Every structure is written in C-alpha cells, then in structure tokens.
JSON list of C-alpha atoms in Angstrom, two decimals:
[
{"chain": "W", "resi": 1, "resn": "GLY", "atom": "CA", "xyz": [90.49, -16.09, -273.46]},
{"chain": "W", "resi": 2, "resn": "ASP", "atom": "CA", "xyz": [92.49, -13.49, -271.47]},
{"chain": "W", "resi": 3, "resn": "SER", "atom": "CA", "xyz": [91.28, -10.00, -271.45]},
{"chain": "W", "resi": 4, "resn": "ILE", "atom": "CA", "xyz": [93.75, -7.33, -272.50]},
{"chain": "W", "resi": 5, "resn": "ILE", "atom": "CA", "xyz": [93.44, -3.98, -270.82]},
{"chain": "W", "resi": 6, "resn": "ILE", "atom": "CA", "xyz": [94.79, -1.01, -272.69]},
{"chain": "W", "resi": 7, "resn": "LEU", "atom": "CA", "xyz": [95.42, 2.37, -271.08]},
{"chain": "W", "resi": 8, "resn": "MET", "atom": "CA", "xyz": [94.61, 5.47, -273.08]},
{"chain": "W", "resi": 9, "resn": "GLU", "atom": "CA", "xyz": [97.20, 8.22, -273.00]},
{"chain": "W", "resi": 10, "resn": "VAL", "atom": "CA", "xyz": [95.97, 11.67, -273.66]},
{"chain": "W", "resi": 11, "resn": "VAL", "atom": "CA", "xyz": [98.37, 14.08, -275.32]},
{"chain": "W", "resi": 12, "resn": "GLU", "atom": "CA", "xyz": [97.12, 17.32, -276.87]},
{"chain": "W", "resi": 13, "resn": "ASN", "atom": "CA", "xyz": [93.69, 15.86, -277.47]},
{"chain": "W", "resi": 14, "resn": "GLN", "atom": "CA", "xyz": [95.15, 12.78, -279.20]},
{"chain": "W", "resi": 15, "resn": "THR", "atom": "CA", "xyz": [94.96, 9.31, -277.63]},
{"chain": "W", "resi": 16, "resn": "SER", "atom": "CA", "xyz": [97.39, 6.49, -277.97]},
{"chain": "W", "resi": 17, "resn": "ARG", "atom": "CA", "xyz": [97.18, 2.99, -276.59]},
{"chain": "W", "resi": 18, "resn": "ILE", "atom": "CA", "xyz": [99.65, 1.66, -274.05]},
{"chain": "W", "resi": 19, "resn": "ASP", "atom": "CA", "xyz": [99.71, -1.93, -272.77]},
{"chain": "W", "resi": 20, "resn": "TRP", "atom": "CA", "xyz": [98.99, -1.58, -269.04]},
{"chain": "W", "resi": 21, "resn": "LYS", "atom": "CA", "xyz": [101.30, -4.51, -268.15]},
{"chain": "W", "resi": 22, "resn": "LYS", "atom": "CA", "xyz": [104.19, -2.29, -269.21]},
{"chain": "W", "resi": 23, "resn": "THR", "atom": "CA", "xyz": [103.32, 0.51, -266.69]},
{"chain": "W", "resi": 24, "resn": "LYS", "atom": "CA", "xyz": [103.84, 1.28, -263.08]},
{"chain": "W", "resi": 25, "resn": "PRO", "atom": "CA", "xyz": [101.82, 3.91, -261.19]},
{"chain": "W", "resi": 26, "resn": "LYS", "atom": "CA", "xyz": [103.59, 7.13, -260.14]},
{"chain": "W", "resi": 27, "resn": "ALA", "atom": "CA", "xyz": [103.91, 7.10, -256.38]},
{"chain": "W", "resi": 28, "resn": "GLN", "atom": "CA", "xyz": [103.47, 10.08, -254.05]},
{"chain": "W", "resi": 29, "resn": "TRP", "atom": "CA", "xyz": [104.74, 10.02, -250.50]},
{"chain": "W", "resi": 30, "resn": "TYR", "atom": "CA", "xyz": [102.62, 11.36, -247.65]},
{"chain": "W", "resi": 31, "resn": "TYR", "atom": "CA", "xyz": [103.16, 11.98, -243.97]},
{"chain": "W", "resi": 32, "resn": "GLU", "atom": "CA", "xyz": [100.63, 11.57, -241.17]},
{"chain": "W", "resi": 33, "resn": "GLU", "atom": "CA", "xyz": [99.71, 15.08, -240.09]},
{"chain": "W", "resi": 34, "resn": "ASN", "atom": "CA", "xyz": [97.13, 14.19, -237.41]},
{"chain": "W", "resi": 35, "resn": "PRO", "atom": "CA", "xyz": [96.48, 10.52, -236.59]},
{"chain": "W", "resi": 36, "resn": "LYS", "atom": "CA", "xyz": [93.19, 11.42, -234.76]},
{"chain": "W", "resi": 37, "resn": "LYS", "atom": "CA", "xyz": [91.47, 12.69, -237.91]},
{"chain": "W", "resi": 38, "resn": "ALA", "atom": "CA", "xyz": [89.62, 10.69, -240.50]},
{"chain": "W", "resi": 39, "resn": "TRP", "atom": "CA", "xyz": [91.71, 8.95, -243.16]},
{"chain": "W", "resi": 40, "resn": "ASP", "atom": "CA", "xyz": [91.01, 11.59, -245.84]},
{"chain": "W", "resi": 41, "resn": "GLU", "atom": "CA", "xyz": [92.09, 14.37, -243.54]},
{"chain": "W", "resi": 42, "resn": "LYS", "atom": "CA", "xyz": [95.11, 13.01, -241.82]},
{"chain": "W", "resi": 43, "resn": "TRP", "atom": "CA", "xyz": [97.59, 12.54, -244.66]},
{"chain": "W", "resi": 44, "resn": "GLN", "atom": "CA", "xyz": [99.55, 15.45, -246.12]},
{"chain": "W", "resi": 45, "resn": "ALA", "atom": "CA", "xyz": [101.40, 15.18, -249.46]},
{"chain": "W", "resi": 46, "resn": "ILE", "atom": "CA", "xyz": [105.15, 15.70, -249.24]},
{"chain": "W", "resi": 47, "resn": "PRO", "atom": "CA", "xyz": [106.17, 18.24, -251.81]},
{"chain": "W", "resi": 48, "resn": "ASP", "atom": "CA", "xyz": [106.64, 16.76, -255.31]},
{"chain": "W", "resi": 49, "resn": "ASP", "atom": "CA", "xyz": [110.39, 17.30, -255.64]},
{"chain": "W", "resi": 50, "resn": "ALA", "atom": "CA", "xyz": [111.07, 15.71, -252.25]},
{"chain": "W", "resi": 51, "resn": "SER", "atom": "CA", "xyz": [108.61, 12.88, -252.95]},
{"chain": "W", "resi": 52, "resn": "ARG", "atom": "CA", "xyz": [110.45, 12.12, -256.19]},
{"chain": "W", "resi": 53, "resn": "GLU", "atom": "CA", "xyz": [113.78, 12.01, -254.37]},
{"chain": "W", "resi": 54, "resn": "ILE", "atom": "CA", "xyz": [112.35, 9.73, -251.66]},
{"chain": "W", "resi": 55, "resn": "GLU", "atom": "CA", "xyz": [110.85, 7.45, -254.23]},
{"chain": "W", "resi": 56, "resn": "GLU", "atom": "CA", "xyz": [114.19, 7.10, -255.97]},
{"chain": "W", "resi": 57, "resn": "LYS", "atom": "CA", "xyz": [115.88, 6.06, -252.80]},
{"chain": "W", "resi": 58, "resn": "TYR", "atom": "CA", "xyz": [113.05, 3.67, -252.06]},
{"chain": "W", "resi": 59, "resn": "LEU", "atom": "CA", "xyz": [113.19, 2.04, -255.51]},
{"chain": "W", "resi": 60, "resn": "ALA", "atom": "CA", "xyz": [116.97, 1.72, -255.13]},
{"chain": "W", "resi": 61, "resn": "GLY", "atom": "CA", "xyz": [116.35, -0.54, -252.19]},
{"chain": "W", "resi": 62, "resn": "GLU", "atom": "CA", "xyz": [117.70, 1.74, -249.43]},
{"chain": "W", "resi": 63, "resn": "GLU", "atom": "CA", "xyz": [116.25, 1.24, -245.96]},
{"chain": "W", "resi": 64, "resn": "PHE", "atom": "CA", "xyz": [116.90, 4.85, -244.89]},
{"chain": "W", "resi": 65, "resn": "CYS", "atom": "CA", "xyz": [117.40, 8.19, -246.67]},
{"chain": "W", "resi": 66, "resn": "ARG", "atom": "CA", "xyz": [117.94, 11.67, -245.33]},
{"chain": "W", "resi": 67, "resn": "ILE", "atom": "CA", "xyz": [116.14, 14.47, -247.20]},
{"chain": "W", "resi": 68, "resn": "THR", "atom": "CA", "xyz": [115.84, 18.26, -246.69]},
{"chain": "W", "resi": 69, "resn": "ILE", "atom": "CA", "xyz": [112.33, 19.37, -247.42]},
{"chain": "W", "resi": 70, "resn": "LYS", "atom": "CA", "xyz": [111.35, 22.97, -248.06]},
{"chain": "W", "resi": 71, "resn": "TYR", "atom": "CA", "xyz": [107.88, 24.00, -246.87]},
{"chain": "W", "resi": 72, "resn": "LYS", "atom": "CA", "xyz": [106.18, 27.33, -247.29]},
{"chain": "W", "resi": 73, "resn": "LEU", "atom": "CA", "xyz": [104.68, 28.09, -243.87]},
{"chain": "W", "resi": 74, "resn": "GLY", "atom": "CA", "xyz": [104.19, 31.77, -244.20]},
{"chain": "W", "resi": 75, "resn": "SER", "atom": "CA", "xyz": [107.85, 31.99, -245.17]},
{"chain": "W", "resi": 76, "resn": "GLU", "atom": "CA", "xyz": [109.92, 29.17, -246.76]},
{"chain": "W", "resi": 77, "resn": "LYS", "atom": "CA", "xyz": [111.41, 26.84, -244.14]},
{"chain": "W", "resi": 78, "resn": "GLU", "atom": "CA", "xyz": [113.66, 23.84, -244.48]},
{"chain": "W", "resi": 79, "resn": "PHE", "atom": "CA", "xyz": [113.40, 20.62, -242.32]},
{"chain": "W", "resi": 80, "resn": "ASP", "atom": "CA", "xyz": [115.77, 17.68, -242.36]},
{"chain": "W", "resi": 81, "resn": "TYR", "atom": "CA", "xyz": [114.15, 14.24, -242.12]},
{"chain": "W", "resi": 82, "resn": "VAL", "atom": "CA", "xyz": [115.35, 10.68, -242.00]},
{"chain": "W", "resi": 83, "resn": "PHE", "atom": "CA", "xyz": [112.95, 8.32, -243.78]},
{"chain": "W", "resi": 84, "resn": "HIS", "atom": "CA", "xyz": [112.88, 4.67, -242.55]},
{"chain": "W", "resi": 85, "resn": "PHE", "atom": "CA", "xyz": [111.14, 2.69, -245.24]},
{"chain": "W", "resi": 86, "resn": "PRO", "atom": "CA", "xyz": [110.60, -0.64, -243.54]},
{"chain": "W", "resi": 87, "resn": "ARG", "atom": "CA", "xyz": [108.89, 1.10, -240.58]},
{"chain": "W", "resi": 88, "resn": "ARG", "atom": "CA", "xyz": [107.14, 3.62, -242.82]},
{"chain": "W", "resi": 89, "resn": "GLU", "atom": "CA", "xyz": [108.31, 6.43, -240.54]},
{"chain": "W", "resi": 90, "resn": "GLN", "atom": "CA", "xyz": [110.02, 9.82, -240.90]},
{"chain": "W", "resi": 91, "resn": "THR", "atom": "CA", "xyz": [112.01, 11.45, -238.09]},
{"chain": "W", "resi": 92, "resn": "ASN", "atom": "CA", "xyz": [112.75, 15.17, -237.88]},
{"chain": "W", "resi": 93, "resn": "VAL", "atom": "CA", "xyz": [116.51, 15.30, -237.38]},
{"chain": "W", "resi": 94, "resn": "LYS", "atom": "CA", "xyz": [116.38, 18.42, -235.17]},
{"chain": "W", "resi": 95, "resn": "THR", "atom": "CA", "xyz": [113.31, 17.61, -232.91]},
{"chain": "W", "resi": 96, "resn": "ASN", "atom": "CA", "xyz": [113.41, 13.84, -233.18]},
{"chain": "W", "resi": 97, "resn": "LYS", "atom": "CA", "xyz": [109.64, 13.90, -233.83]},
{"chain": "W", "resi": 98, "resn": "GLN", "atom": "CA", "xyz": [108.40, 10.84, -235.62]},
{"chain": "W", "resi": 99, "resn": "ARG", "atom": "CA", "xyz": [105.46, 10.46, -238.01]},
{"chain": "W", "resi": 100, "resn": "LYS", "atom": "CA", "xyz": [104.10, 7.69, -240.05]},
{"chain": "W", "resi": 101, "resn": "ILE", "atom": "CA", "xyz": [104.62, 7.88, -243.83]},
{"chain": "W", "resi": 102, "resn": "LEU", "atom": "CA", "xyz": [102.67, 6.36, -246.67]},
{"chain": "W", "resi": 103, "resn": "ARG", "atom": "CA", "xyz": [103.69, 5.46, -250.22]},
{"chain": "W", "resi": 104, "resn": "ALA", "atom": "CA", "xyz": [100.57, 6.02, -252.29]},
{"chain": "W", "resi": 105, "resn": "THR", "atom": "CA", "xyz": [100.02, 4.63, -255.78]},
{"chain": "W", "resi": 106, "resn": "TRP", "atom": "CA", "xyz": [96.13, 4.67, -256.02]},
{"chain": "W", "resi": 107, "resn": "PHE", "atom": "CA", "xyz": [94.00, 7.65, -255.15]},
{"chain": "W", "resi": 108, "resn": "LEU", "atom": "CA", "xyz": [90.46, 8.65, -254.60]},
{"chain": "W", "resi": 109, "resn": "PHE", "atom": "CA", "xyz": [89.66, 12.05, -256.24]},
{"chain": "W", "resi": 110, "resn": "GLY", "atom": "CA", "xyz": [86.69, 14.27, -255.62]},
{"chain": "W", "resi": 111, "resn": "ASP", "atom": "CA", "xyz": [85.82, 17.80, -254.38]},
{"chain": "W", "resi": 112, "resn": "SER", "atom": "CA", "xyz": [89.20, 18.98, -255.70]},
{"chain": "W", "resi": 113, "resn": "GLN", "atom": "CA", "xyz": [90.93, 16.73, -253.13]},
{"chain": "W", "resi": 114, "resn": "ARG", "atom": "CA", "xyz": [93.20, 13.75, -253.88]},
{"chain": "W", "resi": 115, "resn": "VAL", "atom": "CA", "xyz": [93.07, 11.17, -251.08]},
{"chain": "W", "resi": 116, "resn": "PRO", "atom": "CA", "xyz": [95.55, 8.29, -251.03]},
{"chain": "W", "resi": 117, "resn": "TYR", "atom": "CA", "xyz": [94.34, 4.75, -250.56]},
{"chain": "W", "resi": 118, "resn": "SER", "atom": "CA", "xyz": [96.28, 2.69, -247.99]},
{"chain": "W", "resi": 119, "resn": "GLU", "atom": "CA", "xyz": [99.12, 0.60, -249.29]},
{"chain": "W", "resi": 120, "resn": "GLU", "atom": "CA", "xyz": [97.16, -2.55, -248.70]},
{"chain": "W", "resi": 121, "resn": "ILE", "atom": "CA", "xyz": [94.19, -1.35, -250.73]},
{"chain": "W", "resi": 122, "resn": "SER", "atom": "CA", "xyz": [96.57, 0.05, -253.41]},
{"chain": "W", "resi": 123, "resn": "GLU", "atom": "CA", "xyz": [98.20, -3.40, -253.70]},
{"chain": "W", "resi": 124, "resn": "LYS", "atom": "CA", "xyz": [94.77, -5.08, -253.97]},
{"chain": "W", "resi": 125, "resn": "LEU", "atom": "CA", "xyz": [93.74, -2.69, -256.73]},
{"chain": "W", "resi": 126, "resn": "GLU", "atom": "CA", "xyz": [97.04, -3.11, -258.59]},
{"chain": "W", "resi": 127, "resn": "THR", "atom": "CA", "xyz": [96.93, -6.92, -258.33]},
{"chain": "W", "resi": 128, "resn": "THR", "atom": "CA", "xyz": [93.37, -7.01, -259.62]},
{"chain": "W", "resi": 129, "resn": "LEU", "atom": "CA", "xyz": [94.41, -4.83, -262.63]},
{"chain": "W", "resi": 130, "resn": "MET", "atom": "CA", "xyz": [97.57, -6.89, -263.32]},
{"chain": "W", "resi": 131, "resn": "LYS", "atom": "CA", "xyz": [95.58, -10.15, -263.30]},
{"chain": "W", "resi": 132, "resn": "GLY", "atom": "CA", "xyz": [93.24, -8.69, -265.96]},
{"chain": "W", "resi": 133, "resn": "GLU", "atom": "CA", "xyz": [90.23, -8.84, -263.66]},
{"chain": "W", "resi": 134, "resn": "LEU", "atom": "CA", "xyz": [89.28, -5.21, -264.14]},
{"chain": "W", "resi": 135, "resn": "LYS", "atom": "CA", "xyz": [86.60, -5.45, -266.86]},
{"chain": "W", "resi": 136, "resn": "GLU", "atom": "CA", "xyz": [83.82, -3.02, -267.79]},
{"chain": "W", "resi": 137, "resn": "GLY", "atom": "CA", "xyz": [81.17, -3.25, -265.11]},
{"chain": "W", "resi": 138, "resn": "SER", "atom": "CA", "xyz": [83.30, -5.27, -262.75]},
{"chain": "W", "resi": 139, "resn": "THR", "atom": "CA", "xyz": [83.67, -4.26, -259.06]},
{"chain": "W", "resi": 140, "resn": "ILE", "atom": "CA", "xyz": [86.47, -4.71, -256.47]},
{"chain": "W", "resi": 141, "resn": "ASN", "atom": "CA", "xyz": [85.53, -4.68, -252.74]},
{"chain": "W", "resi": 142, "resn": "VAL", "atom": "CA", "xyz": [87.78, -2.19, -251.19]},
{"chain": "W", "resi": 143, "resn": "ASP", "atom": "CA", "xyz": [86.33, -2.58, -247.65]},
{"chain": "W", "resi": 144, "resn": "ASP", "atom": "CA", "xyz": [82.90, -3.19, -246.09]},
{"chain": "W", "resi": 145, "resn": "ASP", "atom": "CA", "xyz": [81.51, 0.05, -247.39]},
{"chain": "W", "resi": 146, "resn": "ARG", "atom": "CA", "xyz": [83.29, 0.76, -250.64]},
{"chain": "W", "resi": 147, "resn": "VAL", "atom": "CA", "xyz": [83.72, -0.82, -254.06]},
{"chain": "W", "resi": 148, "resn": "VAL", "atom": "CA", "xyz": [85.68, 0.35, -257.07]},
{"chain": "W", "resi": 149, "resn": "LYS", "atom": "CA", "xyz": [83.96, -0.31, -260.32]},
{"chain": "W", "resi": 150, "resn": "LYS", "atom": "CA", "xyz": [84.88, 0.27, -263.96]},
{"chain": "W", "resi": 151, "resn": "LYS", "atom": "CA", "xyz": [82.33, 2.25, -265.80]},
{"chain": "W", "resi": 152, "resn": "GLU", "atom": "CA", "xyz": [82.68, 3.58, -269.42]},
{"chain": "W", "resi": 153, "resn": "GLY", "atom": "CA", "xyz": [86.53, 3.08, -269.22]},
{"chain": "W", "resi": 154, "resn": "LYS", "atom": "CA", "xyz": [86.90, 5.06, -265.99]},
{"chain": "W", "resi": 155, "resn": "LEU", "atom": "CA", "xyz": [87.50, 3.77, -262.49]},
{"chain": "W", "resi": 156, "resn": "LYS", "atom": "CA", "xyz": [84.98, 5.00, -259.79]},
{"chain": "W", "resi": 157, "resn": "GLN", "atom": "CA", "xyz": [84.50, 4.27, -256.15]},
{"chain": "W", "resi": 158, "resn": "VAL", "atom": "CA", "xyz": [80.94, 3.76, -254.92]},
{"chain": "W", "resi": 159, "resn": "ARG", "atom": "CA", "xyz": [80.21, 4.31, -251.24]},
{"chain": "W", "resi": 160, "resn": "GLY", "atom": "CA", "xyz": [77.67, 1.80, -249.84]},
{"chain": "W", "resi": 161, "resn": "LYS", "atom": "CA", "xyz": [75.04, 3.81, -247.95]},
{"chain": "W", "resi": 162, "resn": "THR", "atom": "CA", "xyz": [75.20, 7.06, -249.86]},
{"chain": "W", "resi": 163, "resn": "LYS", "atom": "CA", "xyz": [75.93, 5.56, -253.30]},
{"chain": "W", "resi": 164, "resn": "GLY", "atom": "CA", "xyz": [78.37, 8.49, -253.70]},
{"chain": "W", "resi": 165, "resn": "LEU", "atom": "CA", "xyz": [80.53, 8.27, -256.75]},
{"chain": "W", "resi": 166, "resn": "ARG", "atom": "CA", "xyz": [84.11, 9.50, -256.86]},
{"chain": "W", "resi": 167, "resn": "ALA", "atom": "CA", "xyz": [86.94, 9.15, -259.36]},
{"chain": "W", "resi": 168, "resn": "VAL", "atom": "CA", "xyz": [89.73, 6.60, -258.71]},
{"chain": "W", "resi": 169, "resn": "GLU", "atom": "CA", "xyz": [93.16, 7.32, -260.01]},
{"chain": "W", "resi": 170, "resn": "ARG", "atom": "CA", "xyz": [96.01, 4.88, -260.65]},
{"chain": "W", "resi": 171, "resn": "GLY", "atom": "CA", "xyz": [99.23, 6.78, -260.08]},
{"chain": "W", "resi": 172, "resn": "TYR", "atom": "CA", "xyz": [99.51, 10.25, -258.69]},
{"chain": "W", "resi": 173, "resn": "LYS", "atom": "CA", "xyz": [97.42, 12.61, -260.84]},
{"chain": "W", "resi": 174, "resn": "ASN", "atom": "CA", "xyz": [96.70, 9.54, -263.22]},
{"chain": "W", "resi": 175, "resn": "MET", "atom": "CA", "xyz": [100.38, 9.40, -264.07]},
{"chain": "W", "resi": 176, "resn": "VAL", "atom": "CA", "xyz": [102.20, 6.10, -264.82]},
{"chain": "W", "resi": 177, "resn": "TYR", "atom": "CA", "xyz": [105.73, 5.16, -265.95]},
{"chain": "W", "resi": 178, "resn": "VAL", "atom": "CA", "xyz": [105.99, 3.07, -269.13]},
{"chain": "W", "resi": 179, "resn": "ASP", "atom": "CA", "xyz": [108.80, 0.57, -269.28]},
{"chain": "W", "resi": 180, "resn": "GLY", "atom": "CA", "xyz": [112.11, 2.24, -269.93]},
{"chain": "W", "resi": 181, "resn": "GLU", "atom": "CA", "xyz": [110.87, 5.82, -269.78]},
{"chain": "W", "resi": 182, "resn": "LYS", "atom": "CA", "xyz": [112.02, 8.33, -267.24]},
{"chain": "W", "resi": 183, "resn": "GLU", "atom": "CA", "xyz": [109.00, 10.75, -267.43]},
{"chain": "W", "resi": 184, "resn": "PRO", "atom": "CA", "xyz": [105.46, 9.63, -266.47]},
{"chain": "W", "resi": 185, "resn": "LYS", "atom": "CA", "xyz": [102.56, 9.77, -268.85]},
{"chain": "W", "resi": 186, "resn": "LYS", "atom": "CA", "xyz": [99.00, 10.83, -268.02]},
{"chain": "W", "resi": 187, "resn": "LEU", "atom": "CA", "xyz": [96.46, 8.11, -268.67]},
{"chain": "W", "resi": 188, "resn": "GLU", "atom": "CA", "xyz": [92.78, 8.57, -268.90]},
{"chain": "W", "resi": 189, "resn": "GLU", "atom": "CA", "xyz": [90.95, 5.28, -269.71]},
{"chain": "W", "resi": 190, "resn": "TYR", "atom": "CA", "xyz": [91.16, 1.55, -269.21]},
{"chain": "W", "resi": 191, "resn": "ILE", "atom": "CA", "xyz": [89.84, -0.20, -272.32]},
{"chain": "W", "resi": 192, "resn": "ASP", "atom": "CA", "xyz": [89.17, -4.03, -272.50]}
]
C-alpha cells in the first residue's frame, strides 16, 4: 500500500497533523553575492519583506518585476532592482549590475546558518516527498558526496567522507503553506 506522510505542526507545545500533500514549502529568494566562493558562502538572502513581494509576483506568473529593497549597510539604503525570473537574474536599475538569483524551498541548516539547496536539488527532494518515497530510514542521493535521510521523523543530510550530520528544512525556517491559507505554518516532523 501507499505510505502517507503526515507533517507535524508545532503550536505552543501542541502538535497537530497536516497532510503533506496539501502543503507547499515557503520560498526565500537569494542573490549571488560572490560567484567565486563556495556554495554555502556565495548566496545572500533577500530581506523577508522583499522576498515575499518577489514570490507573489513569481507565483502570479510574471516574467519580470521591479522591487525597491531596503538594506541596512551602516545606514539604511534603498536599491531598485528588476528581477527577471526565466533567467534567474536581478539587475540594479541605477548601476545596471546583474547578479544571479535563486528561489530556495529546501535548506541545509547547521552552525546557525541556513544554506539554500539549488533549485534542481530542491525539486528532487520535493518530488521524492510528493511521491511518498520519504520513509523512515530512507535516503535520497543529493549529489556524489551527500545524502538526505529521514531519521526519527527529522530530515538530515549526511556528508560522505566526514559523516557530518546537519538538519534539512523544507520551506524557509521549516515553514509551509497549507492549501487555502495565507500564513505559513511551522512544521517539525515527517511521520509515516
């Protein structure tokens, strides 16, 4: 028979069950700060309010959107960007500088740092979850050196040589949208 995976929502130390097929992971948009750095150091999160606005435009099917983003760089500064979704690129309106952008829905979390998985790996993880292939003790090959496994209801990434274990999050800060709801919910466990 088919396995049903249930997500556990944590609200004030209470848990409730949510059918995972009725959820979508909360996305966070990133820009590529420095393409020469390692993957976990080159992506910077776009501020939450701007990321939310970008996501709304993306989900509405727009190819482009223009957003003003406020950054605190010593003092608060505003920058106007055009986001080109099909090319995954942002352009600074004033300087014309272009950077790659990333829509992240799955994350690696450890050492107080949230690192986005690539969109390809996120899609692979999401597809595996949606097919019901994410069972206790199962593993998903992320690449040649990493696997994601489900252990005690939690998702973990294991790195090949070091056997290092780090938490994996579906949705930014483990947040997902449940069908028909406007505010995301925090989910903690995946139960078969």
